[in-house]
Amino acid sequence: MRTINQFFSKIREINQRYAKPTVEMSTGVKFSLAVLRIYLFLLVLLMIYKFITVIKVL
Amino acid sequence: MDFFSVLYYRFKKVWKAVRLYLVIAGPGLVVMIADNDAGGITTYAATGAKYGYHLIWFLLLLIPVAYYVQEMTVRLGAVTKRGHAEAIFESFGAFWGWFSLLDLMIVDWLTLVTEFVGMTAALSIFGVPAWLTVILVVLLMSIIVLNGRYWTWEKIALGFCLLNLIYIPAAFMVNPSLSEIASQGLIPNLPGGLNNELFFLLMANIGTTIAPWMLFFQQSSVVDKGLQEKDIKMGKIDTFIGAIITVAIAIFIVIVTGTLLNGAPIDDAATAAKLLMKMNHYVGAFMAVGLFDAGLLGAICISLASSWAFGEIFGWAHSLNTKVKEAPWFYISFFFTLATAGVVPLIPGAPLVLITLFVQVVAVTLLPAALVFLILLLNDKKTMGEYANTRLQNIVSTLIVVSIIILSTMYGVSALFPNLFQ
């Protein structure tokens, strides 16, 4: 139990340490990150679709 | 100065540069040659068997692709003294950091399984049972990693890189026609037109050239080795030489299978080795030894890439220069990844084909993100200073990265939906 608590407190510490991105959020950076989010979202949708179709066949 | 004095002066200057290179060489050579891992050998063997020498020109195009992507990690590592995982956490925040770290962990573990599959298949040709191969590999890697010095580890890894050159004598032993190689392979052509099968193989070749773990590995390796800004030039040369060697090895594999197995259906490199053994025992044996070595090199680098990344983020000591007592979690995560991946090929009926498919798909989620972060980080003038990307570097690297993203995405999606591009 203690180990698990220590692990989660470590995760919280990491999240706090890196809470603020240090890179200058210029328009280019914001645009790139937004495109990346959309790309990953679409990819995850495709994977879910594939997963559902495979499950249906089974 | 007379002629001999000038000659002596020039020789001393060149010799000094060579000695400096030999000190700095390592991360670029190791990462590039390890890039020809078990999956890579299979791709090249299949390329040669299916299209003969016709796609050698395409492999040559991969030299600048590999170089431009990987040299950015040299600059980033030498300037920031941080690994790629830490750089993403710090620059883009915890969300993108966790996304990259967890994705890297999954991709690395799955790729490691495929390396063990390659190694066990290679040694099974010589009658070594799979369980013994796994134990031997884990023991060998323990000896390599636990010596407590980065330099020793690197020299041993470079020894295995040398063994990867075994495909060169193999290619000479099959007596290929140089005129055919030149006429068919060096002039850009698409044999049979751009059909689905050819497109899939081209994408597979690109997919094996740039893998997500390579970015994380080389940057962490540069940091662990302690390279400074002044070493960037030699680090870049190291990466360029590595890129040439890795593509040269790929071409020699294509020559071997293109000469002896042209037209044979090749699903994996072990099958190619078995078929080659029937035609020329030594060439087949060389192919099998090379496959084992490729899997081993891949396993060494991939398991380290994960452990370095975890150490950076969790704040553990994470250097090969540390003893087990000083960095227990670094070594525990290394062996945990290695041992769990090694066990999978030993499980009867393990879904190895599904795992191979998964590697391609999950890598597609990580590679674009890691590449985009790389370019953004290299444009952070506040951190990178004079080593930030120039306009020309941005144009070239963006073109390469966008092409890789499009092609690797199509590769991953075609793995999910095999009939989509037909």
PDB file of C-alpha atoms in Angstrom, chain B residues 185-387:
ATOM      1  CA  GLY B 185      19.135  -0.913 -59.205  1.00  0.00           C
ATOM      2  CA  LEU B 186      20.701   2.502 -59.645  1.00  0.00           C
ATOM      3  CA  ILE B 187      18.189   3.962 -62.092  1.00  0.00           C
ATOM      4  CA  PRO B 188      14.931   4.962 -60.349  1.00  0.00           C
ATOM      5  CA  ASN B 189      12.152   2.641 -61.480  1.00  0.00           C
ATOM      6  CA  LEU B 190       8.999   1.070 -60.106  1.00  0.00           C
ATOM      7  CA  PRO B 191       8.929  -2.575 -61.216  1.00  0.00           C
ATOM      8  CA  GLY B 192       5.439  -3.426 -62.473  1.00  0.00           C
ATOM      9  CA  GLY B 193       4.132   0.070 -61.734  1.00  0.00           C
ATOM     10  CA  LEU B 194       3.008   1.492 -58.401  1.00  0.00           C
ATOM     11  CA  ASN B 195       0.665  -1.236 -57.189  1.00  0.00           C
ATOM     12  CA  ASN B 196      -0.523  -1.987 -53.663  1.00  0.00           C
ATOM     13  CA  GLU B 197       2.145  -4.609 -52.985  1.00  0.00           C
ATOM     14  CA  LEU B 198       5.027  -2.381 -54.080  1.00  0.00           C
ATOM     15  CA  PHE B 199       3.636   0.590 -52.167  1.00  0.00           C
ATOM     16  CA  PHE B 200       3.354  -1.501 -48.989  1.00  0.00           C
ATOM     17  CA  LEU B 201       6.967  -2.642 -49.333  1.00  0.00           C
ATOM     18  CA  LEU B 202       8.215   0.917 -49.944  1.00  0.00           C
ATOM     19  CA  MET B 203       6.360   2.080 -46.849  1.00  0.00           C
ATOM     20  CA  ALA B 204       7.772  -0.853 -44.859  1.00  0.00           C
ATOM     21  CA  ASN B 205      11.292   0.179 -45.895  1.00  0.00           C
ATOM     22  CA  ILE B 206      10.683   3.727 -44.687  1.00  0.00           C
ATOM     23  CA  GLY B 207       9.068   2.394 -41.514  1.00  0.00           C
ATOM     24  CA  THR B 208      12.152   0.366 -40.677  1.00  0.00           C
ATOM     25  CA  THR B 209      14.487   3.293 -41.391  1.00  0.00           C
ATOM     26  CA  ILE B 210      12.939   5.717 -38.910  1.00  0.00           C
ATOM     27  CA  ALA B 211      11.540   4.198 -35.728  1.00  0.00           C
ATOM     28  CA  PRO B 212      10.391   6.151 -32.634  1.00  0.00           C
ATOM     29  CA  TRP B 213      12.845   4.428 -30.292  1.00  0.00           C
ATOM     30  CA  MET B 214      15.754   5.711 -32.391  1.00  0.00           C
ATOM     31  CA  LEU B 215      15.027   9.347 -31.521  1.00  0.00           C
ATOM     32  CA  PHE B 216      14.799   8.607 -27.800  1.00  0.00           C
ATOM     33  CA  PHE B 217      17.816   6.279 -27.857  1.00  0.00           C
ATOM     34  CA  GLN B 218      20.265   8.527 -29.691  1.00  0.00           C
ATOM     35  CA  GLN B 219      19.447  11.637 -27.681  1.00  0.00           C
ATOM     36  CA  SER B 220      19.792   9.797 -24.359  1.00  0.00           C
ATOM     37  CA  SER B 221      22.946   8.105 -25.618  1.00  0.00           C
ATOM     38  CA  VAL B 222      24.483  11.479 -26.527  1.00  0.00           C
ATOM     39  CA  VAL B 223      23.661  12.747 -23.020  1.00  0.00           C
ATOM     40  CA  ASP B 224      24.971   9.624 -21.259  1.00  0.00           C
ATOM     41  CA  LYS B 225      28.192   9.788 -23.265  1.00  0.00           C
ATOM     42  CA  GLY B 226      28.588  13.401 -22.195  1.00  0.00           C
ATOM     43  CA  LEU B 227      28.874  15.006 -25.632  1.00  0.00           C
ATOM     44  CA  GLN B 228      29.154  18.809 -25.566  1.00  0.00           C
ATOM     45  CA  GLU B 229      28.292  21.529 -28.084  1.00  0.00           C
ATOM     46  CA  LYS B 230      31.857  21.373 -29.439  1.00  0.00           C
ATOM     47  CA  ASP B 231      31.327  17.678 -30.259  1.00  0.00           C
ATOM     48  CA  ILE B 232      28.231  18.274 -32.407  1.00  0.00           C
ATOM     49  CA  LYS B 233      30.197  18.378 -35.678  1.00  0.00           C
ATOM     50  CA  MET B 234      31.782  14.976 -35.024  1.00  0.00           C
ATOM     51  CA  GLY B 235      28.456  13.646 -33.711  1.00  0.00           C
ATOM     52  CA  LYS B 236      26.855  14.610 -37.012  1.00  0.00           C
ATOM     53  CA  ILE B 237      29.657  12.918 -38.979  1.00  0.00           C
ATOM     54  CA  ASP B 238      29.142   9.831 -36.802  1.00  0.00           C
ATOM     55  CA  THR B 239      25.431   9.851 -37.655  1.00  0.00           C
ATOM     56  CA  PHE B 240      26.110  10.349 -41.368  1.00  0.00           C
ATOM     57  CA  ILE B 241      28.589   7.453 -41.492  1.00  0.00           C
ATOM     58  CA  GLY B 242      26.048   5.341 -39.583  1.00  0.00           C
ATOM     59  CA  ALA B 243      23.328   6.240 -42.109  1.00  0.00           C
ATOM     60  CA  ILE B 244      25.572   5.196 -45.010  1.00  0.00           C
ATOM     61  CA  ILE B 245      26.512   1.900 -43.320  1.00  0.00           C
ATOM     62  CA  THR B 246      22.920   0.999 -42.432  1.00  0.00           C
ATOM     63  CA  VAL B 247      21.724   1.550 -46.010  1.00  0.00           C
ATOM     64  CA  ALA B 248      24.801  -0.276 -47.381  1.00  0.00           C
ATOM     65  CA  ILE B 249      23.944  -3.300 -45.231  1.00  0.00           C
ATOM     66  CA  ALA B 250      20.331  -3.136 -46.456  1.00  0.00           C
ATOM     67  CA  ILE B 251      21.557  -3.071 -50.076  1.00  0.00           C
ATOM     68  CA  PHE B 252      23.829  -6.086 -49.529  1.00  0.00           C
ATOM     69  CA  ILE B 253      20.874  -8.029 -48.074  1.00  0.00           C
ATOM     70  CA  VAL B 254      18.788  -7.066 -51.125  1.00  0.00           C
ATOM     71  CA  ILE B 255      21.642  -8.255 -53.374  1.00  0.00           C
ATOM     72  CA  VAL B 256      21.819 -11.628 -51.564  1.00  0.00           C
ATOM     73  CA  THR B 257      18.082 -12.377 -51.731  1.00  0.00           C
ATOM     74  CA  GLY B 258      17.691 -10.636 -55.103  1.00  0.00           C
ATOM     75  CA  THR B 259      20.350 -12.931 -56.606  1.00  0.00           C
ATOM     76  CA  LEU B 260      19.407 -16.285 -55.067  1.00  0.00           C
ATOM     77  CA  LEU B 261      15.769 -15.961 -54.011  1.00  0.00           C
ATOM     78  CA  ASN B 262      14.331 -13.763 -56.758  1.00  0.00           C
ATOM     79  CA  GLY B 263      10.633 -14.566 -56.980  1.00  0.00           C
ATOM     80  CA  ALA B 264      10.505 -16.707 -53.825  1.00  0.00           C
ATOM     81  CA  PRO B 265       7.792 -15.788 -51.294  1.00  0.00           C
ATOM     82  CA  ILE B 266       9.613 -14.500 -48.183  1.00  0.00           C
ATOM     83  CA  ASP B 267       7.585 -13.770 -45.043  1.00  0.00           C
ATOM     84  CA  ASP B 268      10.502 -13.504 -42.638  1.00  0.00           C
ATOM     85  CA  ALA B 269      14.291 -13.432 -42.664  1.00  0.00           C
ATOM     86  CA  ALA B 270      14.571 -16.866 -40.997  1.00  0.00           C
ATOM     87  CA  THR B 271      12.702 -18.438 -43.932  1.00  0.00           C
ATOM     88  CA  ALA B 272      15.097 -16.631 -46.288  1.00  0.00           C
ATOM     89  CA  ALA B 273      18.074 -18.020 -44.332  1.00  0.00           C
ATOM     90  CA  LYS B 274      16.680 -21.572 -44.541  1.00  0.00           C
ATOM     91  CA  LEU B 275      16.074 -21.293 -48.293  1.00  0.00           C
ATOM     92  CA  LEU B 276      19.527 -19.789 -48.804  1.00  0.00           C
ATOM     93  CA  MET B 277      21.128 -22.665 -46.870  1.00  0.00           C
ATOM     94  CA  LYS B 278      19.804 -25.114 -49.447  1.00  0.00           C
ATOM     95  CA  MET B 279      21.544 -23.170 -52.217  1.00  0.00           C
ATOM     96  CA  ASN B 280      24.716 -22.098 -50.410  1.00  0.00           C
ATOM     97  CA  HIS B 281      25.241 -23.308 -46.858  1.00  0.00           C
ATOM     98  CA  TYR B 282      27.579 -20.478 -45.840  1.00  0.00           C
ATOM     99  CA  VAL B 283      25.397 -17.699 -47.251  1.00  0.00           C
ATOM    100  CA  GLY B 284      22.370 -19.128 -45.413  1.00  0.00           C
ATOM    101  CA  ALA B 285      24.411 -19.403 -42.208  1.00  0.00           C
ATOM    102  CA  PHE B 286      25.617 -15.797 -42.624  1.00  0.00           C
ATOM    103  CA  MET B 287      22.018 -14.677 -43.087  1.00  0.00           C
ATOM    104  CA  ALA B 288      20.972 -16.476 -39.884  1.00  0.00           C
ATOM    105  CA  VAL B 289      23.923 -15.120 -37.865  1.00  0.00           C
ATOM    106  CA  GLY B 290      23.186 -11.623 -39.189  1.00  0.00           C
ATOM    107  CA  LEU B 291      19.532 -11.958 -38.205  1.00  0.00           C
ATOM    108  CA  PHE B 292      20.478 -12.990 -34.672  1.00  0.00           C
ATOM    109  CA  ASP B 293      22.958 -10.131 -34.406  1.00  0.00           C
ATOM    110  CA  ALA B 294      20.394  -7.663 -35.733  1.00  0.00           C
ATOM    111  CA  GLY B 295      17.836  -8.796 -33.150  1.00  0.00           C
ATOM    112  CA  LEU B 296      20.430  -8.578 -30.383  1.00  0.00           C
ATOM    113  CA  LEU B 297      21.548  -5.072 -31.368  1.00  0.00           C
ATOM    114  CA  GLY B 298      17.926  -3.951 -31.596  1.00  0.00           C
ATOM    115  CA  ALA B 299      17.162  -5.459 -28.185  1.00  0.00           C
ATOM    116  CA  ILE B 300      20.192  -3.777 -26.571  1.00  0.00           C
ATOM    117  CA  CYS B 301      19.179  -0.327 -27.845  1.00  0.00           C
ATOM    118  CA  ILE B 302      15.401  -0.578 -27.458  1.00  0.00           C
ATOM    119  CA  SER B 303      15.456  -1.771 -23.846  1.00  0.00           C
ATOM    120  CA  LEU B 304      17.931   0.992 -23.003  1.00  0.00           C
ATOM    121  CA  ALA B 305      15.800   3.645 -24.735  1.00  0.00           C
ATOM    122  CA  SER B 306      12.901   2.817 -22.400  1.00  0.00           C
ATOM    123  CA  SER B 307      15.009   2.691 -19.232  1.00  0.00           C
ATOM    124  CA  TRP B 308      16.731   5.986 -20.000  1.00  0.00           C
ATOM    125  CA  ALA B 309      13.353   7.654 -20.651  1.00  0.00           C
ATOM    126  CA  PHE B 310      11.873   6.369 -17.376  1.00  0.00           C
ATOM    127  CA  GLY B 311      14.948   7.400 -15.421  1.00  0.00           C
ATOM    128  CA  GLU B 312      14.806  10.923 -16.861  1.00  0.00           C
ATOM    129  CA  ILE B 313      11.182  11.457 -15.876  1.00  0.00           C
ATOM    130  CA  PHE B 314      11.074   9.647 -12.534  1.00  0.00           C
ATOM    131  CA  GLY B 315      14.323  11.249 -11.442  1.00  0.00           C
ATOM    132  CA  TRP B 316      16.131   7.929 -10.974  1.00  0.00           C
ATOM    133  CA  ALA B 317      19.855   7.679 -11.595  1.00  0.00           C
ATOM    134  CA  HIS B 318      19.865   6.551 -15.214  1.00  0.00           C
ATOM    135  CA  SER B 319      23.352   6.203 -16.567  1.00  0.00           C
ATOM    136  CA  LEU B 320      25.339   3.210 -17.754  1.00  0.00           C
ATOM    137  CA  ASN B 321      28.181   4.797 -15.779  1.00  0.00           C
ATOM    138  CA  THR B 322      26.393   3.911 -12.541  1.00  0.00           C
ATOM    139  CA  LYS B 323      26.521   0.641 -10.628  1.00  0.00           C
ATOM    140  CA  VAL B 324      23.390  -1.375  -9.838  1.00  0.00           C
ATOM    141  CA  LYS B 325      23.403  -0.141  -6.218  1.00  0.00           C
ATOM    142  CA  GLU B 326      23.436   3.489  -7.364  1.00  0.00           C
ATOM    143  CA  ALA B 327      20.719   3.116 -10.026  1.00  0.00           C
ATOM    144  CA  PRO B 328      18.589   0.107  -9.027  1.00  0.00           C
ATOM    145  CA  TRP B 329      15.382   1.257 -10.767  1.00  0.00           C
ATOM    146  CA  PHE B 330      17.201   1.946 -14.024  1.00  0.00           C
ATOM    147  CA  TYR B 331      18.500  -1.623 -14.157  1.00  0.00           C
ATOM    148  CA  ILE B 332      15.263  -3.147 -12.803  1.00  0.00           C
ATOM    149  CA  SER B 333      13.214  -1.470 -15.551  1.00  0.00           C
ATOM    150  CA  PHE B 334      15.824  -2.599 -18.122  1.00  0.00           C
ATOM    151  CA  PHE B 335      15.650  -6.264 -17.092  1.00  0.00           C
ATOM    152  CA  PHE B 336      11.895  -6.224 -16.516  1.00  0.00           C
ATOM    153  CA  THR B 337      11.300  -5.005 -20.090  1.00  0.00           C
ATOM    154  CA  LEU B 338      13.834  -7.480 -21.440  1.00  0.00           C
ATOM    155  CA  ALA B 339      12.661 -10.543 -19.518  1.00  0.00           C
ATOM    156  CA  THR B 340       8.923 -10.024 -20.083  1.00  0.00           C
ATOM    157  CA  ALA B 341       9.470  -9.505 -23.820  1.00  0.00           C
ATOM    158  CA  GLY B 342      11.753 -12.555 -23.974  1.00  0.00           C
ATOM    159  CA  VAL B 343       9.131 -14.813 -22.434  1.00  0.00           C
ATOM    160  CA  VAL B 344       6.452 -14.038 -25.065  1.00  0.00           C
ATOM    161  CA  PRO B 345       7.940 -16.074 -27.979  1.00  0.00           C
ATOM    162  CA  LEU B 346       8.188 -19.050 -25.596  1.00  0.00           C
ATOM    163  CA  ILE B 347       4.435 -19.070 -24.897  1.00  0.00           C
ATOM    164  CA  PRO B 348       2.800 -21.736 -27.083  1.00  0.00           C
ATOM    165  CA  GLY B 349       0.286 -20.110 -29.436  1.00  0.00           C
ATOM    166  CA  ALA B 350       1.350 -16.553 -28.542  1.00  0.00           C
ATOM    167  CA  PRO B 351      -0.206 -14.087 -31.037  1.00  0.00           C
ATOM    168  CA  LEU B 352       3.085 -13.124 -32.666  1.00  0.00           C
ATOM    169  CA  VAL B 353       1.510 -11.995 -35.949  1.00  0.00           C
ATOM    170  CA  LEU B 354      -0.885  -9.765 -34.011  1.00  0.00           C
ATOM    171  CA  ILE B 355       2.058  -8.328 -32.048  1.00  0.00           C
ATOM    172  CA  THR B 356       3.927  -7.519 -35.276  1.00  0.00           C
ATOM    173  CA  LEU B 357       0.794  -5.796 -36.571  1.00  0.00           C
ATOM    174  CA  PHE B 358       0.421  -3.889 -33.326  1.00  0.00           C
ATOM    175  CA  VAL B 359       4.010  -2.609 -33.523  1.00  0.00           C
ATOM    176  CA  GLN B 360       3.253  -0.991 -36.878  1.00  0.00           C
ATOM    177  CA  VAL B 361       0.000   0.553 -35.663  1.00  0.00           C
ATOM    178  CA  VAL B 362       1.171   1.840 -32.277  1.00  0.00           C
ATOM    179  CA  ALA B 363       4.392   3.194 -33.788  1.00  0.00           C
ATOM    180  CA  VAL B 364       2.239   5.346 -36.055  1.00  0.00           C
ATOM    181  CA  THR B 365       0.745   7.065 -33.007  1.00  0.00           C
ATOM    182  CA  LEU B 366       4.152   7.853 -31.516  1.00  0.00           C
ATOM    183  CA  LEU B 367       6.372   8.585 -34.516  1.00  0.00           C
ATOM    184  CA  PRO B 368       4.544  11.696 -35.830  1.00  0.00           C
ATOM    185  CA  ALA B 369       4.337  13.175 -32.331  1.00  0.00           C
ATOM    186  CA  ALA B 370       8.015  12.521 -31.592  1.00  0.00           C
ATOM    187  CA  LEU B 371       9.064  13.990 -34.964  1.00  0.00           C
ATOM    188  CA  VAL B 372       6.895  17.102 -34.607  1.00  0.00           C
ATOM    189  CA  PHE B 373       8.254  17.686 -31.102  1.00  0.00           C
ATOM    190  CA  LEU B 374      11.768  17.255 -32.451  1.00  0.00           C
ATOM    191  CA  ILE B 375      11.347  20.016 -35.047  1.00  0.00           C
ATOM    192  CA  LEU B 376       9.603  22.339 -32.577  1.00  0.00           C
ATOM    193  CA  LEU B 377      12.366  21.800 -30.008  1.00  0.00           C
ATOM    194  CA  LEU B 378      15.035  22.481 -32.630  1.00  0.00           C
ATOM    195  CA  ASN B 379      13.301  25.803 -33.345  1.00  0.00           C
ATOM    196  CA  ASP B 380      13.339  26.904 -29.718  1.00  0.00           C
ATOM    197  CA  LYS B 381      16.049  29.573 -30.112  1.00  0.00           C
ATOM    198  CA  LYS B 382      15.976  30.380 -26.393  1.00  0.00           C
ATOM    199  CA  THR B 383      17.276  26.891 -25.598  1.00  0.00           C
ATOM    200  CA  MET B 384      19.135  25.928 -28.753  1.00  0.00           C
ATOM    201  CA  GLY B 385      20.837  29.271 -29.470  1.00  0.00           C
ATOM    202  CA  GLU B 386      23.174  29.019 -32.478  1.00  0.00           C
ATOM    203  CA  TYR B 387      22.345  25.302 -32.817  1.00  0.00           C
TER     204      TYR B 387
END
